[in-house]
Coordinates of C-alpha atoms in Angstrom, one line a residue:
M1 CA -51.5 116.8 141.2
E2 CA -54.6 119.2 141.1
E3 CA -58.2 118.7 142.4
K4 CA -59.9 115.7 140.7
P5 CA -63.6 114.7 140.9
K6 CA -64.6 111.5 142.7
T7 CA -65.8 108.6 140.6
T8 CA -69.3 107.1 140.6
N9 CA -71.0 103.8 140.1
E10 CA -74.2 105.5 139.0
E11 CA -76.1 103.6 136.3
T12 CA -78.1 105.1 133.4
Q13 CA -81.4 103.9 132.0
E14 CA -81.4 101.7 129.0
G15 CA -81.5 103.5 125.7
T16 CA -83.1 102.8 122.3
R17 CA -81.9 100.2 119.8
N18 CA -80.0 102.9 118.0
D19 CA -78.2 104.1 121.1
P20 CA -74.5 103.4 120.7
V21 CA -74.1 103.4 124.5
A22 CA -76.7 100.6 124.7
E23 CA -74.7 98.7 122.2
I24 CA -71.6 99.0 124.3
R25 CA -73.5 97.5 127.3
S26 CA -74.2 94.4 125.3
E27 CA -70.5 94.0 124.5
M28 CA -69.3 94.2 128.1
P29 CA -67.9 91.0 129.7
S30 CA -70.2 89.3 132.1
K31 CA -69.3 88.5 135.7
E32 CA -68.6 85.0 134.7
Q33 CA -66.0 86.3 132.2
Q34 CA -64.3 88.6 134.7
N35 CA -62.1 86.2 136.5
G36 CA -59.2 87.1 138.9
V37 CA -58.9 89.3 141.9
D38 CA -57.4 92.8 141.5
I39 CA -54.8 94.1 143.9
T40 CA -56.1 97.5 144.8
N41 CA -53.9 98.5 147.8
P42 CA -51.8 101.2 146.3
Y43 CA -48.9 100.6 148.7
E44 CA -48.6 97.0 147.6
I45 CA -48.8 98.0 144.0
A46 CA -46.1 100.6 144.4
K47 CA -43.8 98.1 146.2
R48 CA -44.3 95.4 143.6
L49 CA -43.4 97.7 140.7
I50 CA -40.3 99.1 142.5
E51 CA -39.2 95.6 143.4
R52 CA -39.6 94.5 139.8
A53 CA -37.5 97.4 138.6
T54 CA -34.7 96.7 141.0
E55 CA -34.6 93.1 139.9
S56 CA -34.6 94.1 136.2
L57 CA -31.7 96.5 136.7
H58 CA -29.8 93.9 138.8
L59 CA -29.5 96.4 141.6
P60 CA -28.2 95.5 145.1
K61 CA -31.0 94.3 147.4
G62 CA -30.4 97.2 149.6
V63 CA -31.9 99.6 147.0
Y64 CA -35.3 97.9 147.3
E65 CA -35.0 97.7 151.1
I66 CA -34.5 101.5 151.2
L67 CA -37.2 102.3 148.8
K68 CA -40.0 100.0 150.0
K69 CA -40.7 102.0 153.1
P70 CA -41.0 105.8 153.7
T71 CA -38.4 107.5 155.8
R72 CA -41.2 109.0 158.0
V73 CA -44.9 108.9 158.3
M74 CA -46.6 111.3 160.8
K75 CA -50.2 111.0 161.9
V76 CA -51.7 113.9 163.7
S77 CA -55.0 114.8 165.4
I78 CA -56.6 118.1 164.3
P79 CA -59.4 119.3 166.6
I80 CA -61.6 122.1 165.2
R81 CA -64.5 124.0 166.6
K82 CA -67.6 123.5 164.3
D83 CA -70.0 126.3 163.6
N84 CA -72.5 124.8 166.1
G85 CA -69.9 125.1 168.9
E86 CA -69.0 121.4 169.1
Y87 CA -65.4 120.1 168.7
V88 CA -64.5 117.4 166.2
S89 CA -61.1 115.8 165.7
Y90 CA -59.8 114.9 162.3
T91 CA -56.9 112.7 161.4
G92 CA -54.1 114.1 159.2
I93 CA -51.3 112.1 157.6
R94 CA -48.0 113.1 156.0
S95 CA -45.6 110.6 154.4
Q96 CA -42.0 111.6 153.5
H97 CA -40.7 108.8 151.3
I98 CA -37.0 109.6 150.6
D99 CA -35.1 112.9 150.4
I100 CA -32.0 111.6 148.6
L101 CA -32.4 114.1 145.7
G102 CA -33.7 117.0 147.8
P103 CA -36.6 118.0 150.1
T104 CA -39.7 115.8 149.8
K105 CA -42.5 117.3 147.7
G106 CA -46.1 116.4 147.2
G107 CA -49.7 117.4 147.5
V108 CA -52.2 117.4 150.3
R109 CA -55.7 115.8 149.7
F110 CA -58.8 116.2 151.7
H111 CA -61.0 113.1 151.2
Q112 CA -63.1 110.9 153.4
N113 CA -61.4 107.8 152.0
V114 CA -57.8 108.8 152.6
T115 CA -55.8 106.0 154.2
E116 CA -52.2 105.7 155.4
D117 CA -51.3 103.1 152.7
E118 CA -52.7 105.4 150.0
V119 CA -50.6 108.4 151.3
I120 CA -47.4 106.3 151.5
A121 CA -47.9 104.9 148.0
L122 CA -48.5 108.4 146.6
S123 CA -45.3 109.6 148.3
M124 CA -43.4 106.8 146.7
W125 CA -44.8 107.7 143.3
M126 CA -43.7 111.3 143.9
S127 CA -40.1 110.1 144.5
L128 CA -40.1 108.2 141.2
K129 CA -41.8 111.1 139.4
S130 CA -39.3 113.6 140.5
A131 CA -36.3 111.3 139.7
L132 CA -37.8 110.6 136.3
I133 CA -38.3 114.2 135.4
G134 CA -34.9 115.2 136.8
L135 CA -36.2 117.4 139.7
P136 CA -34.2 118.0 143.0
F137 CA -37.0 116.6 145.1
G138 CA -37.9 113.5 147.0
G139 CA -41.4 112.2 147.4
G140 CA -44.0 113.4 149.9
K141 CA -47.7 113.3 150.2
G142 CA -50.3 114.2 152.7
G143 CA -54.0 113.9 153.5
I144 CA -56.8 114.6 155.9
I145 CA -59.6 112.1 156.4
V146 CA -62.6 114.4 155.8
D147 CA -65.3 115.2 153.4
P148 CA -64.6 118.9 152.8
H149 CA -68.0 119.4 151.3
E150 CA -69.5 118.9 154.7
L151 CA -67.5 121.8 156.2
S152 CA -68.2 125.5 156.1
N153 CA -65.6 127.8 154.7
R154 CA -64.5 128.8 158.2
E155 CA -64.3 125.2 159.3
L156 CA -62.2 124.4 156.2
E157 CA -59.8 127.2 157.0
E158 CA -59.4 126.1 160.6
L159 CA -58.7 122.5 159.5
S160 CA -56.1 123.6 156.9
R161 CA -54.3 125.8 159.4
G162 CA -54.5 123.1 162.1
Y163 CA -52.8 120.6 159.8
I164 CA -49.9 122.9 159.3
R165 CA -49.5 123.7 163.0
E166 CA -49.2 120.0 163.8
L167 CA -46.8 119.2 161.0
E168 CA -44.6 122.4 161.3
P169 CA -41.6 120.6 162.9
I170 CA -41.1 118.4 159.8
I171 CA -42.1 120.7 156.9
G172 CA -40.5 123.7 155.2
P173 CA -38.8 124.7 151.9
A174 CA -35.7 122.7 152.6
K175 CA -37.5 119.8 154.3
D176 CA -40.9 119.0 152.8
V177 CA -43.0 121.2 150.4
P178 CA -46.8 120.7 150.2
A179 CA -49.0 121.4 147.2
P180 CA -52.7 121.1 146.1
D181 CA -54.2 117.7 145.4
V182 CA -57.7 116.1 145.6
N183 CA -60.2 118.7 147.0
T184 CA -57.6 121.3 147.8
N185 CA -56.8 124.4 145.8
Q186 CA -55.0 127.8 145.7
Q187 CA -57.1 129.2 148.6
I188 CA -56.2 126.3 150.9
M189 CA -52.6 126.7 150.0
G190 CA -52.8 130.4 150.9
W191 CA -54.2 129.6 154.3
M192 CA -51.5 127.0 154.9
L193 CA -48.7 129.5 153.8
D194 CA -50.1 132.1 156.1
E195 CA -50.1 129.7 159.1
F196 CA -46.6 128.6 158.4
D197 CA -45.4 132.2 158.1
R198 CA -47.0 133.0 161.5
L199 CA -45.3 130.0 163.1
S200 CA -41.9 130.9 161.5
G201 CA -42.1 134.6 162.3
R202 CA -41.1 135.5 158.7
S203 CA -42.2 135.2 155.1
V204 CA -41.4 131.8 153.6
P205 CA -43.1 131.7 150.2
G206 CA -41.1 128.6 149.1
F207 CA -42.7 126.5 151.8
I208 CA -45.7 125.6 149.6
T209 CA -46.5 125.6 145.9
G210 CA -49.8 125.9 144.0
K211 CA -50.6 129.1 145.9
P212 CA -52.2 132.3 144.4
I213 CA -49.9 134.3 142.2
V214 CA -50.3 137.4 144.3
I215 CA -48.5 135.7 147.2
G216 CA -45.7 134.0 145.2
G217 CA -47.5 131.5 143.0
S218 CA -46.4 130.7 139.5
A219 CA -48.0 131.5 136.2
G220 CA -49.1 128.3 134.4
R221 CA -49.4 126.3 137.6
I222 CA -53.2 125.7 137.4
E223 CA -52.9 124.3 133.8
A224 CA -49.6 122.5 134.4
T225 CA -50.9 118.9 135.1
G226 CA -53.4 118.9 132.2
R227 CA -50.8 120.5 129.9
G228 CA -48.3 117.9 130.8
V229 CA -50.9 115.1 130.0
V230 CA -51.4 116.6 126.5
I231 CA -47.7 117.0 125.9
S232 CA -47.3 113.2 126.7
I233 CA -50.2 112.3 124.4
I234 CA -48.7 114.3 121.6
E235 CA -45.3 112.5 122.0
A236 CA -47.1 109.1 122.1
A237 CA -49.1 109.9 118.9
K238 CA -45.8 110.7 117.2
R239 CA -44.3 107.3 118.1
L240 CA -47.5 105.6 116.8
N241 CA -47.6 107.7 113.6
L242 CA -51.1 109.1 114.5
K243 CA -52.2 112.5 113.4
L244 CA -53.9 114.5 116.2
D245 CA -56.7 116.0 114.1
N246 CA -57.8 112.4 113.2
L247 CA -58.1 111.2 116.8
T248 CA -61.0 110.9 119.3
A249 CA -60.7 111.0 123.0
V250 CA -62.7 110.2 126.2
I251 CA -61.9 111.5 129.6
Q252 CA -62.9 110.2 133.1
G253 CA -63.0 113.2 135.4
F254 CA -63.7 116.8 134.7
G255 CA -62.0 118.6 137.6
N256 CA -59.0 120.8 137.0
V257 CA -56.9 118.2 135.2
G258 CA -59.7 116.6 133.1
S259 CA -61.1 119.9 132.0
I260 CA -57.8 121.4 131.0
T261 CA -56.8 118.2 129.2
A262 CA -60.1 118.3 127.3
K263 CA -59.6 122.0 126.4
L264 CA -56.0 121.5 125.2
L265 CA -56.8 118.3 123.2
H266 CA -59.7 120.2 121.6
Q267 CA -57.3 123.0 120.6
H268 CA -54.9 120.5 119.0
G269 CA -57.7 119.1 116.8
V270 CA -58.6 116.0 118.9
K271 CA -62.4 115.3 119.0
V272 CA -63.4 114.7 122.6
I273 CA -66.5 112.6 122.4
A274 CA -67.3 111.6 126.0
I275 CA -66.6 112.9 129.6
T276 CA -67.7 111.6 133.0
D277 CA -67.6 113.1 136.4
A278 CA -69.0 112.2 139.9
K279 CA -72.6 112.8 138.9
G280 CA -72.8 111.3 135.4
G281 CA -71.5 111.8 131.9
A282 CA -71.9 113.3 128.5
F283 CA -71.4 111.5 125.2
S284 CA -71.7 112.8 121.7
P285 CA -70.2 110.8 118.8
N286 CA -69.8 114.0 116.8
G287 CA -67.7 115.6 119.6
L288 CA -68.5 117.8 122.6
D289 CA -68.2 121.5 122.5
I290 CA -65.6 121.7 125.2
M291 CA -65.6 125.5 125.9
N292 CA -69.4 125.5 126.2
L293 CA -69.2 122.4 128.4
I294 CA -66.8 124.1 130.8
D295 CA -69.3 127.0 131.1
Y296 CA -72.1 124.5 131.6
V297 CA -70.2 122.7 134.4
N298 CA -69.4 126.0 136.1
E299 CA -73.1 126.7 136.3
N300 CA -74.5 123.2 137.0
G301 CA -71.6 121.4 138.8
T302 CA -71.7 118.4 136.4
V303 CA -71.3 117.4 132.7
K304 CA -74.5 115.4 133.0
G305 CA -77.4 116.9 131.0
F306 CA -75.2 118.9 128.6
K307 CA -77.1 119.8 125.5
D308 CA -77.1 117.4 122.5
S309 CA -75.4 114.7 124.6
M310 CA -76.4 111.3 126.1
N311 CA -75.7 110.3 129.7
I312 CA -72.9 107.7 130.1
T313 CA -71.3 105.8 133.0
N314 CA -67.6 105.3 133.7
K315 CA -67.9 101.7 132.7
E316 CA -69.5 102.6 129.4
L317 CA -66.9 105.4 128.8
F318 CA -64.1 102.9 129.0
S319 CA -65.8 100.8 126.3
L320 CA -66.3 103.5 123.7
D321 CA -64.6 103.3 120.3
C322 CA -61.9 106.0 120.6
D323 CA -58.2 106.6 120.1
I324 CA -57.3 108.1 123.5
L325 CA -58.6 107.3 127.0
V326 CA -57.7 109.6 129.8
P327 CA -58.4 108.4 133.4
A328 CA -58.3 111.7 135.4
A329 CA -60.1 110.7 138.6
L330 CA -58.9 108.5 141.4
E331 CA -57.1 105.2 141.9
N332 CA -58.0 101.7 140.7
Q333 CA -60.3 102.6 137.8
I334 CA -58.8 100.3 135.1
T335 CA -59.1 96.8 136.5
S336 CA -59.4 93.2 135.3
K337 CA -63.1 94.0 134.9
T338 CA -62.9 97.3 133.0
A339 CA -59.7 96.8 131.0
P340 CA -61.0 94.1 128.6
A341 CA -63.5 96.5 127.1
I342 CA -61.0 99.3 126.4
K343 CA -60.7 100.0 122.7
A344 CA -58.3 103.0 122.9
K345 CA -54.9 103.0 121.2
I346 CA -53.4 105.3 123.9
V347 CA -54.2 105.4 127.6
A348 CA -52.9 108.5 129.3
E349 CA -52.9 108.2 133.1
A350 CA -53.7 111.7 134.3
A351 CA -54.6 110.4 137.7
N352 CA -52.3 108.8 140.2
G353 CA -52.5 105.0 140.3
P354 CA -55.6 104.6 138.1
T355 CA -54.6 101.1 137.0
T356 CA -54.4 97.9 138.9
P357 CA -51.6 95.4 138.0
E358 CA -54.3 93.1 136.6
G359 CA -55.8 95.9 134.5
N360 CA -52.3 96.8 133.3
H361 CA -51.6 93.2 132.2
V362 CA -54.8 93.2 130.2
M363 CA -53.8 96.4 128.4
E364 CA -50.4 95.1 127.7
E365 CA -51.9 92.0 126.1
K366 CA -54.1 94.2 124.0
G367 CA -51.1 96.2 122.8
I368 CA -52.4 99.5 124.2
F369 CA -49.8 102.2 124.5
V370 CA -50.0 103.3 128.1
I371 CA -48.4 106.5 129.3
P372 CA -47.9 105.7 133.0
D373 CA -49.0 108.1 135.7
I374 CA -45.5 108.9 137.0
L375 CA -44.7 110.3 133.5
C376 CA -48.1 111.4 132.2
N377 CA -49.2 113.6 135.2
A378 CA -45.7 115.0 136.1
G379 CA -46.6 118.5 134.8
G380 CA -47.9 119.6 138.1
V381 CA -44.8 118.8 140.1
T382 CA -42.6 120.2 137.4
V383 CA -44.2 123.7 137.5
S384 CA -44.3 123.4 141.3
Y385 CA -40.5 123.1 141.0
F386 CA -40.4 126.2 138.9
E387 CA -42.5 128.0 141.5
W388 CA -40.2 126.8 144.3
V389 CA -37.2 128.1 142.3
Q390 CA -38.8 131.5 141.6
N391 CA -39.6 131.9 145.3
S392 CA -36.0 131.2 146.2
M393 CA -34.6 133.9 143.8
N394 CA -37.6 136.3 144.1
Y395 CA -37.9 136.6 140.4
F396 CA -40.8 135.3 138.3
W397 CA -41.0 134.1 134.7
K398 CA -43.8 134.8 132.3
E399 CA -46.4 132.1 131.5
D400 CA -44.9 131.5 128.0
E401 CA -41.5 130.8 129.5
I402 CA -43.0 128.4 132.1
N403 CA -44.9 126.5 129.4
Q404 CA -41.7 126.2 127.3
K405 CA -39.6 125.0 130.2
L406 CA -42.4 122.5 131.1
Q407 CA -42.5 121.2 127.5
E408 CA -38.7 120.8 127.4
K409 CA -38.6 118.8 130.7
L410 CA -41.5 116.5 129.8
I411 CA -40.3 115.8 126.3
H412 CA -36.9 114.9 127.6
A413 CA -38.4 112.6 130.2
F414 CA -40.7 110.9 127.6
E415 CA -37.7 110.3 125.3
S416 CA -35.7 108.8 128.2
V417 CA -38.6 106.4 129.0
Y418 CA -39.2 105.5 125.4
L419 CA -35.5 104.8 124.7
M420 CA -35.4 102.5 127.8
K421 CA -38.6 100.8 126.6
E422 CA -37.0 100.1 123.2
E423 CA -33.7 99.0 124.7
K424 CA -35.1 96.7 127.3
K425 CA -38.1 95.5 125.3
V426 CA -40.6 96.3 128.1
S427 CA -43.8 98.3 128.5
M428 CA -43.8 102.1 129.0
R429 CA -44.8 101.6 132.7
E430 CA -41.9 99.2 133.4
S431 CA -39.6 101.5 131.5
A432 CA -40.6 104.5 133.6
Y433 CA -39.9 102.6 136.8
L434 CA -36.5 101.5 135.5
V435 CA -35.5 105.1 134.8
G436 CA -36.9 106.4 138.1
V437 CA -35.5 103.7 140.3
G438 CA -32.2 103.7 138.4
R439 CA -31.7 107.4 139.1
L440 CA -32.5 107.0 142.7
A441 CA -30.0 104.1 142.9
E442 CA -27.4 106.4 141.3
A443 CA -28.0 108.9 144.0
M444 CA -27.6 106.2 146.7
K445 CA -24.3 105.3 145.2
A446 CA -23.1 108.9 145.0
R447 CA -24.0 109.4 148.7
G448 CA -22.4 106.2 149.7
W449 CA -25.6 104.4 150.7
I450 CA -24.7 101.5 148.5
K451 CA -21.1 100.5 147.6
N452 CA -19.1 98.4 145.2
W453 CA -21.7 98.6 142.5
K454 CA -21.9 100.0 138.9
M455 CA -25.0 101.0 137.1
P456 CA -25.5 98.4 134.4
I457 CA -27.5 100.7 132.0
D458 CA -27.7 104.4 131.4
C459 CA -30.8 105.8 133.0

């Protein structure tokens, strides 16, 4: 996935009696109404969902035993010299979940709250995502515990190169392929590629994806995740008999994914009425001017204060009357506390792990059509796969071809999940896990990891 903004708990001042945001506040459940404790550890959430899928498919117990732990987790120390001459050591992590379908694949995030459990869970979700889309990849994920905003450009480059130096023995185009994620971008991928090439003594463009086009990146990669989110929303609207030009949407997060999702939804006639980022929000019941908002954010670093809009918090955003809610920030945003207020018909999980099990249960009871993260945000890894393929054959497709191939892949995956949903009478989330886990189990049988077993249902 691409860079996503951090979330915020910032509260806004009370408005006037005619302020629709103020009316939302009065409808929110009180603390006394918000019973139950959310499970927020992403590793525990991932294991539970995988275990449930193996049980529903009546898979041998060995399948879950293989999938519940990563094949390898490597923690490294990365010392860098700061601009003031002092040395500081940062911790880097890389999880390689399973390589049964191909080399592991997944982004690298720079964030002060990165944990080992988070990285492991994200690598597990990448395994399922690749299996679901039909990509020849396993799941990988990496991170460095750092606030990159506190580093100078030189310090950031040194940290990026140091991460690759420490991980070099276990990464490569046939082993493990990194990509951008939270707080990382094309430039950081370029530094990492250059470091890997120096260590290898040759040019290895397929080592990393999401890099600048001039050094082997792919057209369409920057927009891929957001474009995939919109493709999934369009498919969901078809199943619900909803016309896009009659719909309204709200988006949490306005980084690469959130902004592109907003732009493309706007182009399809959807009225985007509210957006939040790490510093605040912008709400207009008549719809936000998305193109002007993008320019405003580029100049001011936030959506807050955009002309003809009211400030709004994340909590208030989730409570707005709308048709589509897009969480495009970080994990654990839709919980037992925030889910009861959601009025959207469709929730499109652009972020990884934005919903806790308790939050998901509430949405299922409300009849909300949830497009789960491992399906909804798979556009990024899909175009990363195209980039990897183009690097291997040293021939590059035009952006229109990339977008067409992306649409074909994601529509096919959506149809597979929806058909499983209808056949098994389960939610879209459970269906996505059934398809992903089922395909990994098929690969285990093909390789002889599990024996004397037949797949009970076509995945």
